[in-house]
XYZ file of C-alpha atoms in Angstrom:
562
model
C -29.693 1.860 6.086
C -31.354 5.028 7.201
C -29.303 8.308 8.587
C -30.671 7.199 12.078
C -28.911 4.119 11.653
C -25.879 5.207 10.397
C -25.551 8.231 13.069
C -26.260 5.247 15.747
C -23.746 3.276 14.589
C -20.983 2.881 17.396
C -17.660 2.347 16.662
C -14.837 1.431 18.871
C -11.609 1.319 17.625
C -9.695 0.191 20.120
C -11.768 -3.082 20.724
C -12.111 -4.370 16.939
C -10.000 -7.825 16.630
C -10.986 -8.722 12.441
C -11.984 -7.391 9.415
C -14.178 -8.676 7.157
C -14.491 -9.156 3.571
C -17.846 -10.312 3.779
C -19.290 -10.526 -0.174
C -19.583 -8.834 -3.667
C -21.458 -9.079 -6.142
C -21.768 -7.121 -9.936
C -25.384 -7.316 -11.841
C -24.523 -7.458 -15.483
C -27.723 -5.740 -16.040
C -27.646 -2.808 -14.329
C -23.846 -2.415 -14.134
C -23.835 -2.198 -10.339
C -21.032 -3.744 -7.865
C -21.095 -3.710 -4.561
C -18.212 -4.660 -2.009
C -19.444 -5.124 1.276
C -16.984 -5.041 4.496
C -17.400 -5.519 8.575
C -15.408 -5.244 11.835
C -16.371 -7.995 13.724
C -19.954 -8.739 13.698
C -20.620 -5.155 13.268
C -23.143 -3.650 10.692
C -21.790 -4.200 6.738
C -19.700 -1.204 5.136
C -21.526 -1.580 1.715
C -19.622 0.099 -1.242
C -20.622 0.647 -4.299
C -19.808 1.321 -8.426
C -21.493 1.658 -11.223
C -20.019 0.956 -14.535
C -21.510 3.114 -17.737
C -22.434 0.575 -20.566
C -24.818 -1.895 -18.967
C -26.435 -4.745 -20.041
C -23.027 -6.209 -20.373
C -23.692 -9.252 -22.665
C -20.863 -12.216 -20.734
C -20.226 -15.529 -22.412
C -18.876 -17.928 -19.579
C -15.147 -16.982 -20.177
C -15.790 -13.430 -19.816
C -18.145 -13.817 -16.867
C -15.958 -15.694 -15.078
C -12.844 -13.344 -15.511
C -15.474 -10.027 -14.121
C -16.057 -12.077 -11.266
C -12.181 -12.760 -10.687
C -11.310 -9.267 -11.217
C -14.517 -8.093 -8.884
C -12.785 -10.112 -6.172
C -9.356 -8.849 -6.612
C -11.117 -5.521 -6.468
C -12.740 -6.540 -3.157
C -9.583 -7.264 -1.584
C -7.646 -3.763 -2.420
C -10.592 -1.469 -2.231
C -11.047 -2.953 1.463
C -7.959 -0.773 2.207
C -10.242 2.202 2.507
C -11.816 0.396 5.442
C -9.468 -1.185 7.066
C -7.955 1.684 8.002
C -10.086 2.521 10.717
C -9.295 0.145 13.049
C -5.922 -1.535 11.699
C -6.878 -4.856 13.773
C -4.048 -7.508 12.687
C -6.706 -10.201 11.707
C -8.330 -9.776 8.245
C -10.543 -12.687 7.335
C -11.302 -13.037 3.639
C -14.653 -14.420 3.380
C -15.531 -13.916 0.169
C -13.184 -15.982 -2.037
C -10.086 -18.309 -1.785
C -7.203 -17.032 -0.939
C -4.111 -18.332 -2.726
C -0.359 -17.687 -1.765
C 0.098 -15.069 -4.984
C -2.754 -13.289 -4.074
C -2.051 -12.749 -0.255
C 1.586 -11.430 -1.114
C 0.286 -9.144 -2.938
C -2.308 -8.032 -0.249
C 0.063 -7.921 2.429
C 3.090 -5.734 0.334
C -0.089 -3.494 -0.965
C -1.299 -2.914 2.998
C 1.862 -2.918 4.586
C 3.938 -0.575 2.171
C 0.898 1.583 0.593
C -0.705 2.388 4.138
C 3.246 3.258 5.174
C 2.385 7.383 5.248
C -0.560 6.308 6.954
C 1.223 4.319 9.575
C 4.195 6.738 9.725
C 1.596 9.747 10.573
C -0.181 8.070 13.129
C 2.966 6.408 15.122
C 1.637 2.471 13.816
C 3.867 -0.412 13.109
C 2.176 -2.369 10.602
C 4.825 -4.788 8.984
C 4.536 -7.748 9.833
C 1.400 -7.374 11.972
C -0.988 -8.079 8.802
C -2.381 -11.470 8.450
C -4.895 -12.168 5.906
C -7.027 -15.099 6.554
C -8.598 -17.629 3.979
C -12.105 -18.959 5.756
C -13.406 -20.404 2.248
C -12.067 -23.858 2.750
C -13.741 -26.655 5.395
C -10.463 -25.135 7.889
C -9.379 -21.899 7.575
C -6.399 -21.226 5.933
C -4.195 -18.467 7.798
C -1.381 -16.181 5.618
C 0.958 -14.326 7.480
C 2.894 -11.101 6.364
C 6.489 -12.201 5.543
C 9.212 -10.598 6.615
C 9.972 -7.774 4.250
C 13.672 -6.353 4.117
C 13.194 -2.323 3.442
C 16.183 -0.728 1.586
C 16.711 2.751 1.588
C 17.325 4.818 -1.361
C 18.674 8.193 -1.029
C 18.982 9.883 -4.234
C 20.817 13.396 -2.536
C 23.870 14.074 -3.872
C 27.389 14.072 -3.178
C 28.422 17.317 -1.632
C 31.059 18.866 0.256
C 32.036 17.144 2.947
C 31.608 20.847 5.418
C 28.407 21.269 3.666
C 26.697 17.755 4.083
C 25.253 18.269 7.738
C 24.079 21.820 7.238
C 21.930 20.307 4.057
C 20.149 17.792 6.343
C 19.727 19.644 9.944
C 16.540 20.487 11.386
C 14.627 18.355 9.184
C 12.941 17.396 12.595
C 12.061 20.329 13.668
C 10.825 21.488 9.842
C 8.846 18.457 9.654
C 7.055 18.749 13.007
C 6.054 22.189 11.882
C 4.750 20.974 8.113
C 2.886 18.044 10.457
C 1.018 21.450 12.230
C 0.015 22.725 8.667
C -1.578 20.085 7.394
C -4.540 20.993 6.203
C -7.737 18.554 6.135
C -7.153 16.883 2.929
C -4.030 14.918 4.584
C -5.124 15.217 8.061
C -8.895 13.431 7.146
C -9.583 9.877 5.739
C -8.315 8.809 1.901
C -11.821 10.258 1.349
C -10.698 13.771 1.942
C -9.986 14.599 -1.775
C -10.620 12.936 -4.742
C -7.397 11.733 -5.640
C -4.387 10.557 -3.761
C -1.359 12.023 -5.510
C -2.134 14.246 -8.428
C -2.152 12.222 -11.871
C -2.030 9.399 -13.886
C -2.054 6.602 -11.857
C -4.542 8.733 -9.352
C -7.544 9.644 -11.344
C -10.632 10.809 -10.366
C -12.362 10.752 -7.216
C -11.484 8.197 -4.367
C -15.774 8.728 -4.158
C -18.315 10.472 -5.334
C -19.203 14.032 -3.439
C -22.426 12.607 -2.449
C -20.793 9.505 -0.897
C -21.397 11.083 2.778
C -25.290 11.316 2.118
C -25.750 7.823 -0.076
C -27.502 5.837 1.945
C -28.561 3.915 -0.314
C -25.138 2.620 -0.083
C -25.450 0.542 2.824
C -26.763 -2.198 3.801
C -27.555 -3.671 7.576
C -26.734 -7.503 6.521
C -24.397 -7.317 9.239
C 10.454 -10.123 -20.202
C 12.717 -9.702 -22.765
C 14.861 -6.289 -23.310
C 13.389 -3.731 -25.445
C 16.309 -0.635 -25.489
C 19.394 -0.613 -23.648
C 18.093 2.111 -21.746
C 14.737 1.132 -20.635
C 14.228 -3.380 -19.789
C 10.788 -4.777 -20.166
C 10.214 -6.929 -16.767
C 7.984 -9.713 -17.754
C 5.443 -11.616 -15.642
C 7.269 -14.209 -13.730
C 4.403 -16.398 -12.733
C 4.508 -18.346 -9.029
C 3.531 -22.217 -9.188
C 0.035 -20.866 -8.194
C -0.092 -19.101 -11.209
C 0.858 -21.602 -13.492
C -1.733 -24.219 -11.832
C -4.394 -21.362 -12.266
C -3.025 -19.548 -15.699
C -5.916 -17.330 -16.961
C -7.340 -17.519 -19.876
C -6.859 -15.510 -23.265
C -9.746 -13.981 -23.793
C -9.388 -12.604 -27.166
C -9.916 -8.859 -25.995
C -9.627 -6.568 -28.519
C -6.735 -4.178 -29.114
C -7.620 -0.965 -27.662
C -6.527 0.953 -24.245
C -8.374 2.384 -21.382
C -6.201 5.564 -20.495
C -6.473 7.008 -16.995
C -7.314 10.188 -17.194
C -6.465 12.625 -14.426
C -6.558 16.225 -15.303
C -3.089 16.608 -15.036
C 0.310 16.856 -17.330
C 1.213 12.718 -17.400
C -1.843 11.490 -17.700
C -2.176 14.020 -21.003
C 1.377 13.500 -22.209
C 0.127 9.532 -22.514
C -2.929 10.220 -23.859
C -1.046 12.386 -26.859
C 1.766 9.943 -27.511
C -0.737 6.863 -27.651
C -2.667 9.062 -30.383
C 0.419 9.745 -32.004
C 1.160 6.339 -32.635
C -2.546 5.491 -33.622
C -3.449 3.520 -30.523
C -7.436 3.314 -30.405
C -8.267 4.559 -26.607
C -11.167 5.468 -24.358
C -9.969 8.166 -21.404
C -11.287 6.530 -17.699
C -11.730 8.441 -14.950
C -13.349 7.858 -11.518
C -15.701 9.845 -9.826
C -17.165 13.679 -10.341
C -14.398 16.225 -11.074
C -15.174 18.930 -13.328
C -11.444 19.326 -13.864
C -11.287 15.644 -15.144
C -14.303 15.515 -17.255
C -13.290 19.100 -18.852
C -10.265 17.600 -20.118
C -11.305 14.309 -21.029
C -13.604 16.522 -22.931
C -10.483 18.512 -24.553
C -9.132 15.118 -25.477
C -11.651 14.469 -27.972
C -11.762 10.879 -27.611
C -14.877 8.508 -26.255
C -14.935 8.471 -22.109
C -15.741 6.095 -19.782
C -17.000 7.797 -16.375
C -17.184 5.883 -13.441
C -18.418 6.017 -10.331
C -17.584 5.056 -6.455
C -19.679 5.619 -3.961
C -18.145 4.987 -0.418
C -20.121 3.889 2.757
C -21.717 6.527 4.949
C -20.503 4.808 7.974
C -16.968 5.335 7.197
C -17.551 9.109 7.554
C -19.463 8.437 10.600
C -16.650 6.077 12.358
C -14.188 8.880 11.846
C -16.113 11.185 13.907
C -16.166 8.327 16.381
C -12.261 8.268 16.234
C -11.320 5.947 13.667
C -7.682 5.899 12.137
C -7.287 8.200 8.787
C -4.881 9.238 6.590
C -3.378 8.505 3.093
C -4.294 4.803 1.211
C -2.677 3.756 -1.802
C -5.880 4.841 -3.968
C -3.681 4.022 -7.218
C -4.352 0.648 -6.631
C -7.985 0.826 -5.886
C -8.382 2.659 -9.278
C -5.852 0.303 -11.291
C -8.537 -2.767 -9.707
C -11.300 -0.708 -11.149
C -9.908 -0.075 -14.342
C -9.264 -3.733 -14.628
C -12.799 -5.059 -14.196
C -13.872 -1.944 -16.553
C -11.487 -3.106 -19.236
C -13.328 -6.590 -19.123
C -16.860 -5.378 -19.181
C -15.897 -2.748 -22.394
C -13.384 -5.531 -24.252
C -10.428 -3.785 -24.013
C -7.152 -5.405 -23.726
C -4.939 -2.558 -22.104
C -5.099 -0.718 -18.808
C -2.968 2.417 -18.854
C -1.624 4.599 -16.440
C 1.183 7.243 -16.571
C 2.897 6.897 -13.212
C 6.971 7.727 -13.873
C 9.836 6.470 -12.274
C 10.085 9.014 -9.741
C 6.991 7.724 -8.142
C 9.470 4.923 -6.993
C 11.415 6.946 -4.610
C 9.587 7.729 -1.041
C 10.760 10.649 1.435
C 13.856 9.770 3.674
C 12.733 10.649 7.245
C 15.418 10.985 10.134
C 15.185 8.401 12.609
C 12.257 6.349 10.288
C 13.597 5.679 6.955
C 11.764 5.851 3.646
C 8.152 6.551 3.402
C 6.878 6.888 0.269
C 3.761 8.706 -0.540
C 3.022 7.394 -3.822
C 3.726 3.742 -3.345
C 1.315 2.122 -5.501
C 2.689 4.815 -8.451
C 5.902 3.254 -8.152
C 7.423 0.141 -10.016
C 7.174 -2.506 -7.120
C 3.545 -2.133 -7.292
C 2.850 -2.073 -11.160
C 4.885 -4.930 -11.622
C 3.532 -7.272 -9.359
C -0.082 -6.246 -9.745
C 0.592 -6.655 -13.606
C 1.889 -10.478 -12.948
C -1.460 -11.276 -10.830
C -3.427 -9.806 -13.480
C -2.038 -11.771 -16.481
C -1.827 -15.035 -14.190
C -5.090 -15.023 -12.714
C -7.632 -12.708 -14.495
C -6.896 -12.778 -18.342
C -3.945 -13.435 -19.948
C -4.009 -11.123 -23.173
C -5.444 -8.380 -20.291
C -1.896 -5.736 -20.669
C -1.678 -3.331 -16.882
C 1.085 -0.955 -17.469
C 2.143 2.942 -16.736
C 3.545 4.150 -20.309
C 5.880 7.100 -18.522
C 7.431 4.560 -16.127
C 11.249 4.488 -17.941
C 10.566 8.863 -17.941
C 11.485 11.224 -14.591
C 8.922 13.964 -14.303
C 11.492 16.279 -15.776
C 11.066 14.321 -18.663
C 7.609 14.118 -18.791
C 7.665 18.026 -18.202
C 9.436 18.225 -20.991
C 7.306 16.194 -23.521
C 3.956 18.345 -22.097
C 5.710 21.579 -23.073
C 5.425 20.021 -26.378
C 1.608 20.392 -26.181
C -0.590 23.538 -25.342
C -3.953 22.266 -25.915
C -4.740 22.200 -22.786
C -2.650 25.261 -20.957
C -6.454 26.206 -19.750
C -7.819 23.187 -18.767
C -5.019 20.547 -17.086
C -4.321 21.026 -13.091
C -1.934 18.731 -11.025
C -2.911 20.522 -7.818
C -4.787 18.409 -5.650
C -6.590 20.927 -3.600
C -9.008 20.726 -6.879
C -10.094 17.751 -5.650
C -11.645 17.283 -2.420
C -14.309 15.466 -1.604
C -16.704 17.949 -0.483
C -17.071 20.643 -3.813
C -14.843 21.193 -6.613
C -13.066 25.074 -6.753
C -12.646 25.052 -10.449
C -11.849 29.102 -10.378
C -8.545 27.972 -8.685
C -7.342 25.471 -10.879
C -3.435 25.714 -9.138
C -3.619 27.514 -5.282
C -0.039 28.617 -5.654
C 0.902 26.917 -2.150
C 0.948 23.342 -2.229
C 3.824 21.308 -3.040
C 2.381 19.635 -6.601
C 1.581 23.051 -7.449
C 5.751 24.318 -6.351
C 6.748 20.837 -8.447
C 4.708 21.217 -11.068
C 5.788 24.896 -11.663
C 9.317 24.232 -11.122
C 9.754 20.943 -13.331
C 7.985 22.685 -16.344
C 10.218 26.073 -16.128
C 13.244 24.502 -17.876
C 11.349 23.725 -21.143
C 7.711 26.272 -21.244
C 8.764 29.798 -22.013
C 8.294 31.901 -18.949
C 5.103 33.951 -20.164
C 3.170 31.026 -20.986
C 4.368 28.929 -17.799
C 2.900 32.441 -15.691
C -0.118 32.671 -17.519
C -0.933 29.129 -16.801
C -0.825 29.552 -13.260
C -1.465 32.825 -12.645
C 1.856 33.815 -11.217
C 5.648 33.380 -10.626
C 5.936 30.764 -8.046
C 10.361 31.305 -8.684
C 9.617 34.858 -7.876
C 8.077 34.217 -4.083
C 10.340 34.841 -1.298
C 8.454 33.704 1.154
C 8.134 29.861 -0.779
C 11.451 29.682 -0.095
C 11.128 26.506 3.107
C 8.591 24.975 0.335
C 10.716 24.714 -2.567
C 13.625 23.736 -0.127
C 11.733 20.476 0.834
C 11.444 19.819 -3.282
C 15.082 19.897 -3.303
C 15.913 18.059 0.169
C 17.353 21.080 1.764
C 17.107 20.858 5.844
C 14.078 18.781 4.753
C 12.714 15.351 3.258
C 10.817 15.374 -0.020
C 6.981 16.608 0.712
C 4.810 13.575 1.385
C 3.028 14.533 -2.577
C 3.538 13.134 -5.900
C 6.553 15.322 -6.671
C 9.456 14.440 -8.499
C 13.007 13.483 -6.835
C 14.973 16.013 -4.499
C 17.873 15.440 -7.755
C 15.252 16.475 -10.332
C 14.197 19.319 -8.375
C 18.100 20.730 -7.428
C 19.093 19.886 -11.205
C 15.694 22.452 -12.650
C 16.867 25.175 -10.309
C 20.332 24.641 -11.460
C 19.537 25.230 -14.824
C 17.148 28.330 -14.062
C 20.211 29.743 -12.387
C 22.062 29.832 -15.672
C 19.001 31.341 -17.705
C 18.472 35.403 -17.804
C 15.328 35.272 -17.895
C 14.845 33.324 -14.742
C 18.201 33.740 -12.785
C 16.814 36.838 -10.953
C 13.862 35.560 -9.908
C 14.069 35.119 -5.761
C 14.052 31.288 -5.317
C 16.102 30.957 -8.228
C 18.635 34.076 -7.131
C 18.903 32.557 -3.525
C 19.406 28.881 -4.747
C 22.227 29.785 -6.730
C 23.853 32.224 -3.610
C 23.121 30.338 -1.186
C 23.012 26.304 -1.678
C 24.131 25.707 -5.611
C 27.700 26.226 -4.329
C 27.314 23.725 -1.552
C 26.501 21.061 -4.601
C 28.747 18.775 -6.377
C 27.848 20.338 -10.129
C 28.502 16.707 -11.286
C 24.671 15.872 -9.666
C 22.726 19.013 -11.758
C 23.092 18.068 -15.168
C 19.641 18.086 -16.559
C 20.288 15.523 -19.750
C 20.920 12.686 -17.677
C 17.853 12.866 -15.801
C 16.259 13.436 -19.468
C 16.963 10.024 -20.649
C 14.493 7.118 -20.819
C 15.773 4.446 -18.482
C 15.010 1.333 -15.944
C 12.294 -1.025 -15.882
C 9.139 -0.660 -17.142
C 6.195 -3.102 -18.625
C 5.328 -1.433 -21.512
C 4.615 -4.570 -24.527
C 7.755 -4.496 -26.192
C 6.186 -3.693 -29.782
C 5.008 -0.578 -28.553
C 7.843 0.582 -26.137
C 10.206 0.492 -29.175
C 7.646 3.120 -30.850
C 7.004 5.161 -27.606
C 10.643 5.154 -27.013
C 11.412 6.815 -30.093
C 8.709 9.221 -29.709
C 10.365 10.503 -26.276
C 13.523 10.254 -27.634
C 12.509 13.291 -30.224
């Protein structure tokens, strides 16, 4: 499609009943897929990737397993469109659609779009119905009813001191809403990576995607440690009518690579424990590739290139916001673990990625939803059910709180000069490599704050450039980290306990108790705390559920454990 075509393309939002999965379709030769979407009997949203490695030689087994894996892909990268319009109707043209695989659809679209929703007033549970058309009559899957439980993780505190902790978090949060910059405010498509690390690697497209018209087309378990329970794949009678084959992949990991502290921290303990690995990353970053660089180890670079006419529907007043890009790139890796013969997808997603933001009046909305453990698990079950059974999807820091991931990085100081969790490194439109942290976002606060405990404080400043404790005026940012007249930053950032328990432990330290956030902390709201909720070992320990193989959790568990 042409630019005239796409800059005539007209879009109204408002009037859109379906979306489409129309086709895909992956040449073995060249490496290329491409996923192509509609609204209606609009003009095709045509995506595409290119895998690095092509020909890809397939026997039948393995061909057939790419093309499951390509359509699973289809299904969750179509998130990135869908958002536009949010019509209720999404008709799945491209594939059958089995009971497994539409629960996981609807929990992915319903609770990963939930920031989305939340930020532009939509109600989406229960108002997503994916539709089968493969079969002579179509064959229509409705979102069941899912019961939301909310789980605060503030502490007990005095009972005086309880309401001043939580009022005004309305009024705060209407004035972060003003802030926003572009990078929240635009499409998924705004910066390169949903949440930071690990499980968000790379770019959700390439730079170029805006200008790549060549893009479109106009075709309209069993326990492992006491503290920490493998969860294993509990297969639906779906999956046991369709079991997936083994198909004798050999032992070796694709790591996601991110740029930032997790994704490194898994990258090190895997070569600790002699675990042959190839780093993965998505997209352009300089950031990513320099430290996939620093890793030494082979890469795998791949590449996403979105449709032009998404950019052009959001000028024409299409829905945006944050998608659940973690499980667009976890889809990706999947197919790319296939094509190289690997039998391991890892990420490095921890357990805090499980806990949302508690808004007054809403509930939880969490930012990072397909980081956390309800995702993993479930997408890990349709993977070894339906695509290949000896295929192994799993985030190695899962049992680990970012504190405790903090602490293993401080461990390492290879790459001090290279690694960045701040996301403003990553938009879409140009990288800003000379600012590797800006000092003023909330992963960049985090980030600073969960390392302080356990990096002496010269080499914490001289990684980013300054004291972030030693700010007075970041005082209303670092009291959203710690849930203070304010829910949890919609970021990747660890729980408001993990946050209150660092500054807690700053304020007993010389060297940082004079520092301003950490002075007024301790004046101010450390006495309004229940000292029983700040100890930092608890939070240290390895702990929950996790689907790590067994074999190796017992060695990785150890290794934390040190």
């Amino acid at each position: 499609m042409s630019d005239a075509a796409v800059d005539a393309a007209v879009f109204r939002r408002d009037a859109i009943e379906a979306f489409r999965f129309v086709r895909r379709s992956f040449d073995a030769a060249t490496g290329e897929a491409q996923l192509v979407y509609a609204f209606d009997d609009g003009v095709a949203l045509v995506e595409t990737l290119q895998f690095p490695g092509a020909p890809f030689v397939l026997d039948a087994a393995r061909a057939a397993a790419v093309d499951r894996a390509l359509g699973l892909l289809h299904l969750i990268a179509g998130v990135s469109y869908y958002k536009a319009a949010v019509p209720k109707t999404l008709r799945v043209e491209s594939q059958p659609l089995d009971a497994d695989l539409a629960a996981l659809l609807v929990s992915l679209y319903e609770n990963g779009l939930g920031e989305f929703a939340y930020r532009n007033g939509l109600s989406l549970r229960g108002n997503i119905n994916f539709i089968g058309v493969d079969a002579d009559s179509p064959s229509e899957v409705r979102s069941p009813q899912f019961h939301h439980t909310l789980s605060s993780s503030f502490p007990r505190m005095r009972e005086s001191s309880a309401s001043a902790l939580l009022e005004s978090a309305t009024a705060k949060e209407q004035r972060q809403e003003e802030a926003l910059d572009s990078r929240i405010r635009g499409n998924d498509e705004g910066r390169l990576r949903e949440d930071g690390d690990g499980a968000d690697f790379g770019a959700a497209s390439n730079a170029s995607a805006a200008s790549a018209t060549s893009a479109t087309s106009a075709t309209p378990a069993t326990p492992a440690t006491p503290a920490a329970l493998l969860v294993p794949a509990a297969p639906s009678r779906d999956a046991q009518n369709n079991a997936a084959p083994h198909l004798a992949l050999r032992s070796h990991a694709l790591t996601a690579i991110g740029g930032g502290k997790d994704s490194l921290v898994s990258i090190e303990t895997l070569r600790s424990l002699g675990i042959d690995q190839t780093v993965a990353w998505i997209g352009s970053a300089p950031l990513i590739r320099a430290c996939a660089e620093r890793t030494g180890l082979p890469q795998l670079n791949i590449t996403r290139q979105l449709s032009p006419l998404l950019f052009e529907y959001n000028k024409q007043g299409a829905y945006n916001g944050h998608i659940p890009v973690t499980a667009v790139n976890s889809a990706i890796l999947v197919l790319a673990a296939l094509l190289h013969d690997a039998d391991q997808v890892v990420f490095s997603n921890e357990r805090s990625a499980s806990y949302g933001s508690l808004i007054p009046g809403t509930g939880e909305v969490n930012h990072q939803w397909s980081k956390g453990w309800d995702f993993e698990r479930d997408f890990a079950r349709y993977v070894h059910a339906h695509i290949a059974a000896d295929l192994q999807y799993y985030s190695l820091l899962r049992p680990l709180s970012e504190l405790a991931v903090a602490r293993q990085f401080a461990k390492l100081d290879r790459y001090d000069a290279h690694f960045s969790s701040c996301n403003r490194n990553f938009h879409l439109l140009g990288e800003r490599p000379a600012q590797r942290w800006c000092g003023v976002c909330p992963k960049c606060h985090f980030v600073f704050l969960a390392l302080a405990p356990f990096v002496p404080k010269p080499r914490l400043t001289a990684i980013f450039g300054r004291n972030l404790l030693d700010d007075a005026a970041l005082a209303p940012a670092f009291d959203a980290l710690i849930e203070y007249r304010d829910h949890k930053p919609f970021e990747c950032v660890g729980e408001g306990r993990e946050s209150r328990a660092a500054l807690a432990a700053l304020s007993q330290r010389t060297a940082w108790q004079e520092d301003a956030i950490v002075a007024r902390f301790a004046r101010e709201i450390l006495p309004q705390l229940d000292p029983a909720d700040l100890e930092l070992a608890p939070l240290l320990a390895a702990q929950g559920e996790h689907g790590v193989p067994p074999a190796l959790w017992n060695r990785v568990h150890a290794t934390f454990a040190a």
